[in-house]
Short mmCIF file of C-alpha atoms in Angstrom, two decimals:
data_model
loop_
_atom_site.label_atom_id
_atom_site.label_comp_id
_atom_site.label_asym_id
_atom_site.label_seq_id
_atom_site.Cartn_x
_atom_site.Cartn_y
_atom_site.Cartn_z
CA UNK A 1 50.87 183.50 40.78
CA UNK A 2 53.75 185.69 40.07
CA UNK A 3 55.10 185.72 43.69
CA UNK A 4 54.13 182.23 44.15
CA UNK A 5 56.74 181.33 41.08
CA UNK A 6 59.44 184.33 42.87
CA UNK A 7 59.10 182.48 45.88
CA UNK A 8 59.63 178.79 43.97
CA UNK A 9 62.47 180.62 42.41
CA UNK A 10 64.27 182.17 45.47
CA UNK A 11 63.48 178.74 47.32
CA UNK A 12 64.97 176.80 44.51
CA UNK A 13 67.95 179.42 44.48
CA UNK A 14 68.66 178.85 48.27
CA UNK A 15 68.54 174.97 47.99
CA UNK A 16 71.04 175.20 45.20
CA UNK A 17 73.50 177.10 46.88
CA UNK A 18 72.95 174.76 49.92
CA UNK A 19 73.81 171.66 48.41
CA UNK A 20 76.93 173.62 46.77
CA UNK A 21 78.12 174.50 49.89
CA UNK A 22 77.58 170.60 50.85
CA UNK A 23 79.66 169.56 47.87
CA UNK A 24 82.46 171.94 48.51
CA UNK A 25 82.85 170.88 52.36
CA UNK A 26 82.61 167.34 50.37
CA UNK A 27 85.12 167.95 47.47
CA UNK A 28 88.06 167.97 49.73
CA UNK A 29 89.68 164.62 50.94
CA UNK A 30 88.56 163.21 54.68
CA UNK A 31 90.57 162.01 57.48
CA UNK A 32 92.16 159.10 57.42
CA UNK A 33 94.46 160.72 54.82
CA UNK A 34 96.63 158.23 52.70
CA UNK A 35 99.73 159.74 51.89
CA UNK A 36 102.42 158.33 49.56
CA UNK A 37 106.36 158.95 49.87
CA UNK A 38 108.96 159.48 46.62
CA UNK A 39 112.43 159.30 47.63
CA UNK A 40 114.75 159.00 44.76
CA UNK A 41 118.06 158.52 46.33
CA UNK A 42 118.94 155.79 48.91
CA UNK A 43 122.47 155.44 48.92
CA UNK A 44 122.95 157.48 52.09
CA UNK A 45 121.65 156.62 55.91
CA UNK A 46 120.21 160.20 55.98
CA UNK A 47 117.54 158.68 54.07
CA UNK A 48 116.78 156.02 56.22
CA UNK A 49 116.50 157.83 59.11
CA UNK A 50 114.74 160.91 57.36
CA UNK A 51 111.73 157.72 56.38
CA UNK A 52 111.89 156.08 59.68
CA UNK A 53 111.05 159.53 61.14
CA UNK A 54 108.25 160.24 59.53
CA UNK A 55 106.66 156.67 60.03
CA UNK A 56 107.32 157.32 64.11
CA UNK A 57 105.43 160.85 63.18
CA UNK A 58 102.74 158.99 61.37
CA UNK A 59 102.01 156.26 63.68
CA UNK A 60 100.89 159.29 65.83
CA UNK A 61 98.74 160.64 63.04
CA UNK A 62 97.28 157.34 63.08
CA UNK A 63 95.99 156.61 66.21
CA UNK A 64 93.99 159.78 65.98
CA UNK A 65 92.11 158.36 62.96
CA UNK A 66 94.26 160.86 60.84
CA UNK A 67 96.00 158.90 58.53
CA UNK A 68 96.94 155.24 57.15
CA UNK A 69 100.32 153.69 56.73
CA UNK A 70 102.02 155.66 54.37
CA UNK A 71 102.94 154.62 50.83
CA UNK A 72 106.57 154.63 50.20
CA UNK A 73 108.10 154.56 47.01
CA UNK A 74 112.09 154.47 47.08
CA UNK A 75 114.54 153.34 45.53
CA UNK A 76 118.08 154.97 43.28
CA UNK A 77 116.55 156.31 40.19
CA UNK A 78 117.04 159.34 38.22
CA UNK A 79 114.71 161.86 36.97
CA UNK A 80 112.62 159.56 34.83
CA UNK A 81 112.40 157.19 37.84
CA UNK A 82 111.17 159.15 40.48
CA UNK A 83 108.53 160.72 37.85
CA UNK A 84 107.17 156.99 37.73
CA UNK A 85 107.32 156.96 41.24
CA UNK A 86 105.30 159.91 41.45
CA UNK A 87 102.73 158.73 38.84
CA UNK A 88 102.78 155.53 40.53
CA UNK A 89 101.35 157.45 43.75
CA UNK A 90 99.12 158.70 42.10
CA UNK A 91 97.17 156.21 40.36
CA UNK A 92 97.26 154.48 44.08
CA UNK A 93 94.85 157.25 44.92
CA UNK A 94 96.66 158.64 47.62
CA UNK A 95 95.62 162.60 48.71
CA UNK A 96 99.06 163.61 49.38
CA UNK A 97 102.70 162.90 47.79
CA UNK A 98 106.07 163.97 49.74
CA UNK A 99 108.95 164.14 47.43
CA UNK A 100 112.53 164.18 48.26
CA UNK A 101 113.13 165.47 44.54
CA UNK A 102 116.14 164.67 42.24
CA UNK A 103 115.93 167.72 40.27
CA UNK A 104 114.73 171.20 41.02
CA UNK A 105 112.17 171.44 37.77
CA UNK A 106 112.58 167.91 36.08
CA UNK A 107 109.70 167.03 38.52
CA UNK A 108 107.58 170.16 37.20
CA UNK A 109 105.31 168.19 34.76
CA UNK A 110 104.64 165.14 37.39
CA UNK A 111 103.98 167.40 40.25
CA UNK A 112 101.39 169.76 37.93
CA UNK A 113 99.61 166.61 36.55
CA UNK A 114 99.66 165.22 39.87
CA UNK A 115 97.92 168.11 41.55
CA UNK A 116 95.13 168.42 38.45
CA UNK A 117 94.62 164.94 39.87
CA UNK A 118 93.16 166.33 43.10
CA UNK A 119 96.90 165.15 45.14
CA UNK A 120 98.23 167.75 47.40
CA UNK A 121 102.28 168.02 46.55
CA UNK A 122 104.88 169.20 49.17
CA UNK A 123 108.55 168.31 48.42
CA UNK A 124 110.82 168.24 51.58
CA UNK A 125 114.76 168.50 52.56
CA UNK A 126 115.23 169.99 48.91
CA UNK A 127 113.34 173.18 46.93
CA UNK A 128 111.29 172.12 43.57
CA UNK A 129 110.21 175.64 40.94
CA UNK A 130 106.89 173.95 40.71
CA UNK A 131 104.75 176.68 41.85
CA UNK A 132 101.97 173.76 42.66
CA UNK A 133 104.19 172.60 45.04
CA UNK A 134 105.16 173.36 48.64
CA UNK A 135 108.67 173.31 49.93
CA UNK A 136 109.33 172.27 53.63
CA UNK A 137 113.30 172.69 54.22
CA UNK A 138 115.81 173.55 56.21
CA UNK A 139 117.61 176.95 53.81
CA UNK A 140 120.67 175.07 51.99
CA UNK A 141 122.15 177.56 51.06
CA UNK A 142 122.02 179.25 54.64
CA UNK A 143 123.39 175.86 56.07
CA UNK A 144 126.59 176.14 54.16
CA UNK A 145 127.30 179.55 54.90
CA UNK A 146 127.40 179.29 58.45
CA UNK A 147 129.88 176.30 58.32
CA UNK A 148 131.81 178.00 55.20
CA UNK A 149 131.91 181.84 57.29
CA UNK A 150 133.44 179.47 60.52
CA UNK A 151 136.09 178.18 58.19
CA UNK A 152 137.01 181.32 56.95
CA UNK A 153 137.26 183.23 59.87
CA UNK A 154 138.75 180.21 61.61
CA UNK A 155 141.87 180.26 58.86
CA UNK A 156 141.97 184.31 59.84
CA UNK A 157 140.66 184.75 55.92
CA UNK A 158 143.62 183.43 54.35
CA UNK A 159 144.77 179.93 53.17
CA UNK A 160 144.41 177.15 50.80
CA UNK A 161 141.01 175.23 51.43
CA UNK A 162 139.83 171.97 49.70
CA UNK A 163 135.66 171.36 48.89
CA UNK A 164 134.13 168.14 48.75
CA UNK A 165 130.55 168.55 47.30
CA UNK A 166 128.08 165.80 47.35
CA UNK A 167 126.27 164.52 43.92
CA UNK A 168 126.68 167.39 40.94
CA UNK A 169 123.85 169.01 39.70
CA UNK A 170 121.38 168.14 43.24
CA UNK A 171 119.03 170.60 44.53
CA UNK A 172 120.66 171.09 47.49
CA UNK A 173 124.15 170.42 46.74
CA UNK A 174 123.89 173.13 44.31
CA UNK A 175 122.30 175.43 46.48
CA UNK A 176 124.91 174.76 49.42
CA UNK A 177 127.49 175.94 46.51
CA UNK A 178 126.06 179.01 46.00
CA UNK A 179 126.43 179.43 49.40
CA UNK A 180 129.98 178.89 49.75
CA UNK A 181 131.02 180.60 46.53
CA UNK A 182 129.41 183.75 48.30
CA UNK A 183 130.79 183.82 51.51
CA UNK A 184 134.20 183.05 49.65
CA UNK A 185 133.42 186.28 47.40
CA UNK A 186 134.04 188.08 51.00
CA UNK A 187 137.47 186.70 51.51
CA UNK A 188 140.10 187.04 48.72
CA UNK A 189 142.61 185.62 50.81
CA UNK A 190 141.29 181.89 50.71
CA UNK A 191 142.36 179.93 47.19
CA UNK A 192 140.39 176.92 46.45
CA UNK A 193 143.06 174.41 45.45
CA UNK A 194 140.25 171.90 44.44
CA UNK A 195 136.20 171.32 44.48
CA UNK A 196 135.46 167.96 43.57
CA UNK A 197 132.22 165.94 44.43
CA UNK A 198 131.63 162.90 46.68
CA UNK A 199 128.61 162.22 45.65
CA UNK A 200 127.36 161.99 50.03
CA UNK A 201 129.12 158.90 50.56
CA UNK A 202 131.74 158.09 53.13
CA UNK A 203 133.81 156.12 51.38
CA UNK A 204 133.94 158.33 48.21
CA UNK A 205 134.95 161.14 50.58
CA UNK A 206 137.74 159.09 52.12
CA UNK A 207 138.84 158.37 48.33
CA UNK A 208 138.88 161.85 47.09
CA UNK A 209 140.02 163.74 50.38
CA UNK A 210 143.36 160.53 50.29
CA UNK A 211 143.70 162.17 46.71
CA UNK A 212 144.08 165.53 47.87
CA UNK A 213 146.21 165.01 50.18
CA UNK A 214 148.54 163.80 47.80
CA UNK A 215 147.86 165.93 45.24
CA UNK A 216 148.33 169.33 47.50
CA UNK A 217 150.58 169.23 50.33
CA UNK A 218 149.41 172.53 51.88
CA UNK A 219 145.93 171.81 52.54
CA UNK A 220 144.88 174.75 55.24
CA UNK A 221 141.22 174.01 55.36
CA UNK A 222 138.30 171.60 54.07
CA UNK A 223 134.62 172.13 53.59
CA UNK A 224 133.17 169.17 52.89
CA UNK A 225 129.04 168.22 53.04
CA UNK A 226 127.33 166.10 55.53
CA UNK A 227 127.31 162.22 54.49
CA UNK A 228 131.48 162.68 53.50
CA UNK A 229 132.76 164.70 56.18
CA UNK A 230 133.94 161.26 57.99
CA UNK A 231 135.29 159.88 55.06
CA UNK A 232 137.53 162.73 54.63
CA UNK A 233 138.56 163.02 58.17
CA UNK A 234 139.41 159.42 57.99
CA UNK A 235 141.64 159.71 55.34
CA UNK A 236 143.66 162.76 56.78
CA UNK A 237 144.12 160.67 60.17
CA UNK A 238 145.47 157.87 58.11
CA UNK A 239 148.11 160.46 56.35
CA UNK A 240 149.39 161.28 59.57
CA UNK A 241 150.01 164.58 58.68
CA UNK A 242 152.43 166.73 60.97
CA UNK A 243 149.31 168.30 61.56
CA UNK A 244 145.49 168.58 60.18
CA UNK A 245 143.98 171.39 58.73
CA UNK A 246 141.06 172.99 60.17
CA UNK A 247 137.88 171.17 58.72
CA UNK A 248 133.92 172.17 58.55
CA UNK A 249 132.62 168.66 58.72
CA UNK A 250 129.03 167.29 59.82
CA UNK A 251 126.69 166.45 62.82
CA UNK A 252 126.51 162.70 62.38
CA UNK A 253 127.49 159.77 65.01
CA UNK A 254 130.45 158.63 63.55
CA UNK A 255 131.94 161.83 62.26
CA UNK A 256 131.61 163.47 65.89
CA UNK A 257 133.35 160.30 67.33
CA UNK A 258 135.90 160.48 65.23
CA UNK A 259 136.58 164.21 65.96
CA UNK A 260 136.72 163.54 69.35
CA UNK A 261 139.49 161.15 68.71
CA UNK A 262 141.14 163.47 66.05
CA UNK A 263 141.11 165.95 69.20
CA UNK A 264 143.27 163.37 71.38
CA UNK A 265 146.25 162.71 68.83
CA UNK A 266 145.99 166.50 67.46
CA UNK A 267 145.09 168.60 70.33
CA UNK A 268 145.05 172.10 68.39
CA UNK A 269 142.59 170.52 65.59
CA UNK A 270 139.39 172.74 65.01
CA UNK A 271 135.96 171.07 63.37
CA UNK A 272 132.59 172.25 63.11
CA UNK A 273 129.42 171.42 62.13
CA UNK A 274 125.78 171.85 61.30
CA UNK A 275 122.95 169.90 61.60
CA UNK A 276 120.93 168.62 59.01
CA UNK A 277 117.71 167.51 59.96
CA UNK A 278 116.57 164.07 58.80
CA UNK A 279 113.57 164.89 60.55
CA UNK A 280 112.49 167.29 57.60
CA UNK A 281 110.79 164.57 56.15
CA UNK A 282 108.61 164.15 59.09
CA UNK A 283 108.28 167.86 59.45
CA UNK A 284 106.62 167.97 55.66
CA UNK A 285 104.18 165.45 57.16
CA UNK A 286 102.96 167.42 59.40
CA UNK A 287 102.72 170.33 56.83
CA UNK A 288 100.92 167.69 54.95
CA UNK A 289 98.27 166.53 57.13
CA UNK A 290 97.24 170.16 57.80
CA UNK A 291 97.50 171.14 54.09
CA UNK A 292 94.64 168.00 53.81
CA UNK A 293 92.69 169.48 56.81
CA UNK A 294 91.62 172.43 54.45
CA UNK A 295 93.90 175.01 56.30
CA UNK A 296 95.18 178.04 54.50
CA UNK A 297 99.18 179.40 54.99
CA UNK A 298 99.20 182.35 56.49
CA UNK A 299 100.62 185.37 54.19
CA UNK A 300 103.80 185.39 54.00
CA UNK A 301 105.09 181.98 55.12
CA UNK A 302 106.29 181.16 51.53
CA UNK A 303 109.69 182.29 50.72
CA UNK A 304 112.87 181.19 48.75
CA UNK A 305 113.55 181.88 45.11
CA UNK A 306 110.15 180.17 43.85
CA UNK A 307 108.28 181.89 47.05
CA UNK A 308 107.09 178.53 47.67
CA UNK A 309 108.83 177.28 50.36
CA UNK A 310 108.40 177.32 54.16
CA UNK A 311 112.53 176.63 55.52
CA UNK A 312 112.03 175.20 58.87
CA UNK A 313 114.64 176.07 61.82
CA UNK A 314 118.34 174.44 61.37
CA UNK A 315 118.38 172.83 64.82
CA UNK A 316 121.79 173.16 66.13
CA UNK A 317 125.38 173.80 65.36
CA UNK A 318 128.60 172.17 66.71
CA UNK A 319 131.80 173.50 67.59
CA UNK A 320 135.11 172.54 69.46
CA UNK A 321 133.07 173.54 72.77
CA UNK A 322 129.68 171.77 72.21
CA UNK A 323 131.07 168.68 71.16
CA UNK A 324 130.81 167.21 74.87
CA UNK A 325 127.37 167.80 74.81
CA UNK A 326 126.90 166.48 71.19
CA UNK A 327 128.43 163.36 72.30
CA UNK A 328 126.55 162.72 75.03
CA UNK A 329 123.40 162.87 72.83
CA UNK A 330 123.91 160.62 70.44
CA UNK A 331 125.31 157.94 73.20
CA UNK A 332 123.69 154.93 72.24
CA UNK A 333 123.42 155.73 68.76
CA UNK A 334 124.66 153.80 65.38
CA UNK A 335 127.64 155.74 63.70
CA UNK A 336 124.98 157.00 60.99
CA UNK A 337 122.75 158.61 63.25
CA UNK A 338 122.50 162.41 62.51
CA UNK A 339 121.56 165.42 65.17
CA UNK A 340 117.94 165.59 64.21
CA UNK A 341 115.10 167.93 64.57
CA UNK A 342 111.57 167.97 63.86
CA UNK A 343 109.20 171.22 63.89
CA UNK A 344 106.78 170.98 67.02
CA UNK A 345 102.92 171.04 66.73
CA UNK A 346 102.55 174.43 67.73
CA UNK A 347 105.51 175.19 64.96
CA UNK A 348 103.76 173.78 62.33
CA UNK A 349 100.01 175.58 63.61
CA UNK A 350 101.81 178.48 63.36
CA UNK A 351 102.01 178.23 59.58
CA UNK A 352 98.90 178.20 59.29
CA UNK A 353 95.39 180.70 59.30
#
């Protein structure tokens, strides 16, 4: 009798654990994922293009039975806003939420609650603290070092440079800052006559750089962000100056155009710039979709300041001698289009366990 009920015991024992390891291969969510969008900010075309990217990435996630139509949320709202937006998401039941965040921790509480919830989190083009959530970005700060190290060795470390930021107090517009206040640390010789803020909008950058030209008539350099750079440039052509200073600018349509023809009237003009992938958005996606799949990062993936981010490849640069090819590749393209990039299959499997 007493192995009989050791026997019952053990058999009850190994039925138990069975149907928890049912459950757990349950608990997770199971393909087609539905996966719901926050963007905060849509005053820029960056934005539209970064969102049309990641439906074109989607659509493929779709016809393999991986996915549904995602659920966008966006609109121009602050902090408060895009915490709605995120709560919204979640109360649609969606698995996943992709954030293009408007603050670095004012998201913190929405992203924790929203993860108790059972939602996966991963916050793209910009770098959230929220330990619960996972950062897929190109490094800001990296990106404006390379264009803010050209300018300075470009001016031979000396000169009077201008900086046209985009909107104060952004996670990445404060991280590109950092960036260029430490590669400025290396060269004494450059004075910053003025940093003001543009807030990534052409037409603001026209206004402010038509200010400094009038304001400072020895203008050697300007750094300005992506989404301004063409403004700016605008507004110096329109001063015709006796000549134009030397000018980190952007990888978009209409700014490369217009350096091209800045290059015909001013032959010794130098530009430069980086690309900033749109295609990050779409690149989080696919992050995403594996994140849902149950895989694991591999160790030592996450890095940054919150060691929670993965910073995905900065896909090209442009300089006085690339910008033949540049031009050719965005032939056929809208003035807004930016150089894009998005990480590969086999990039994004390599992430992963």
């Amino acid at each position: 009798m007493g192995v009989q009920s050791a026997m019952g015991r053990a058999l009850v024992l190994l039925l138990g654990l069975a149907l928890i390891g049912v459950w757990a291969q349950q608990s997770g969510p199971r393909p087609p994922f539905t996966i719901g969008v926050s963007n905060g900010f849509i005053g820029s075309e960056w934005r539209v293009q970064m969102l049309d990217d990641m439906r074109v990435v989607n659509e493929a996630y779709k016809q393999q039975g991986l996915t549904r139509d995602l659920v966008i949320q966006s609109a121009n709202v602050d902090v408060a806003g895009q915490i709605n937006q995120i709560r919204n998401l979640v109360l649609r039941r969606v698995n996943g939420i992709i954030i293009n965040p408007n603050s670095q921790s004012g998201l913190n509480a929405a992203i924790r609650d929203a993860v108790r919830a059972g939602v996966r989190v991963v916050s793209v083009d910009q770098e959230v603290s929220a330990p619960e959530a996972i950062n897929v970005t190109i490094d800001q700060k990296e990106w404006a070092k390379i264009s803010m190290r050209w300018l300075a060795e470009t001016l031979g470390g000396k000169g009077n440079i201008v900086i046209i930021n985009g909107i104060a107090g952004h996670p990445a517009n404060e991280a590109r800052y950092e960036g260029v206040k430490e590669v400025l640390a290396q060269y004494p010789g450059i004075q910053v006559l003025n940093v003001s803020n543009a807030d990534w909008d052409q037409a603001k950058g026209q206004e402010v750089m038509s200010r400094l030209i009038a304001s400072y008539p020895n203008i050697d350099g300007v750094w300005s962000q992506d989404g301004m750079a063409e403004g700016a440039l605008r507004a110096l052509l329109a001063a015709n100056l006796p000549r134009l200073p030397v000018m980190a600018g952007e990888a978009r349509a209409g700014y490369l155009r217009l350096w091209a023809e800045a290059k015909r009237r001013y032959p010794d003009f130098k530009s430069f710039g980086v690309c900033n992938p749109p295609g990050v958005g779409a690149s989080g996606l696919k992050v995403m979709v594996r994140l849902l799949q149950g895989k694991t990062l591999k160790a030592g993936v996450l890095q940054g300041p919150f060691k929670n981010t993965i910073y995905v490849p900065i896909p090209c640069q442009v300089s006085d001698a690339t910008l033949g090819e540049a031009l050719r590749q965005i032939q056929g393209k809208p003035d807004t289009y930016v150089l894009d990039g998005i990480i590969t299959d086999e990039q994004a499997d390599a992430y992963f366990r």
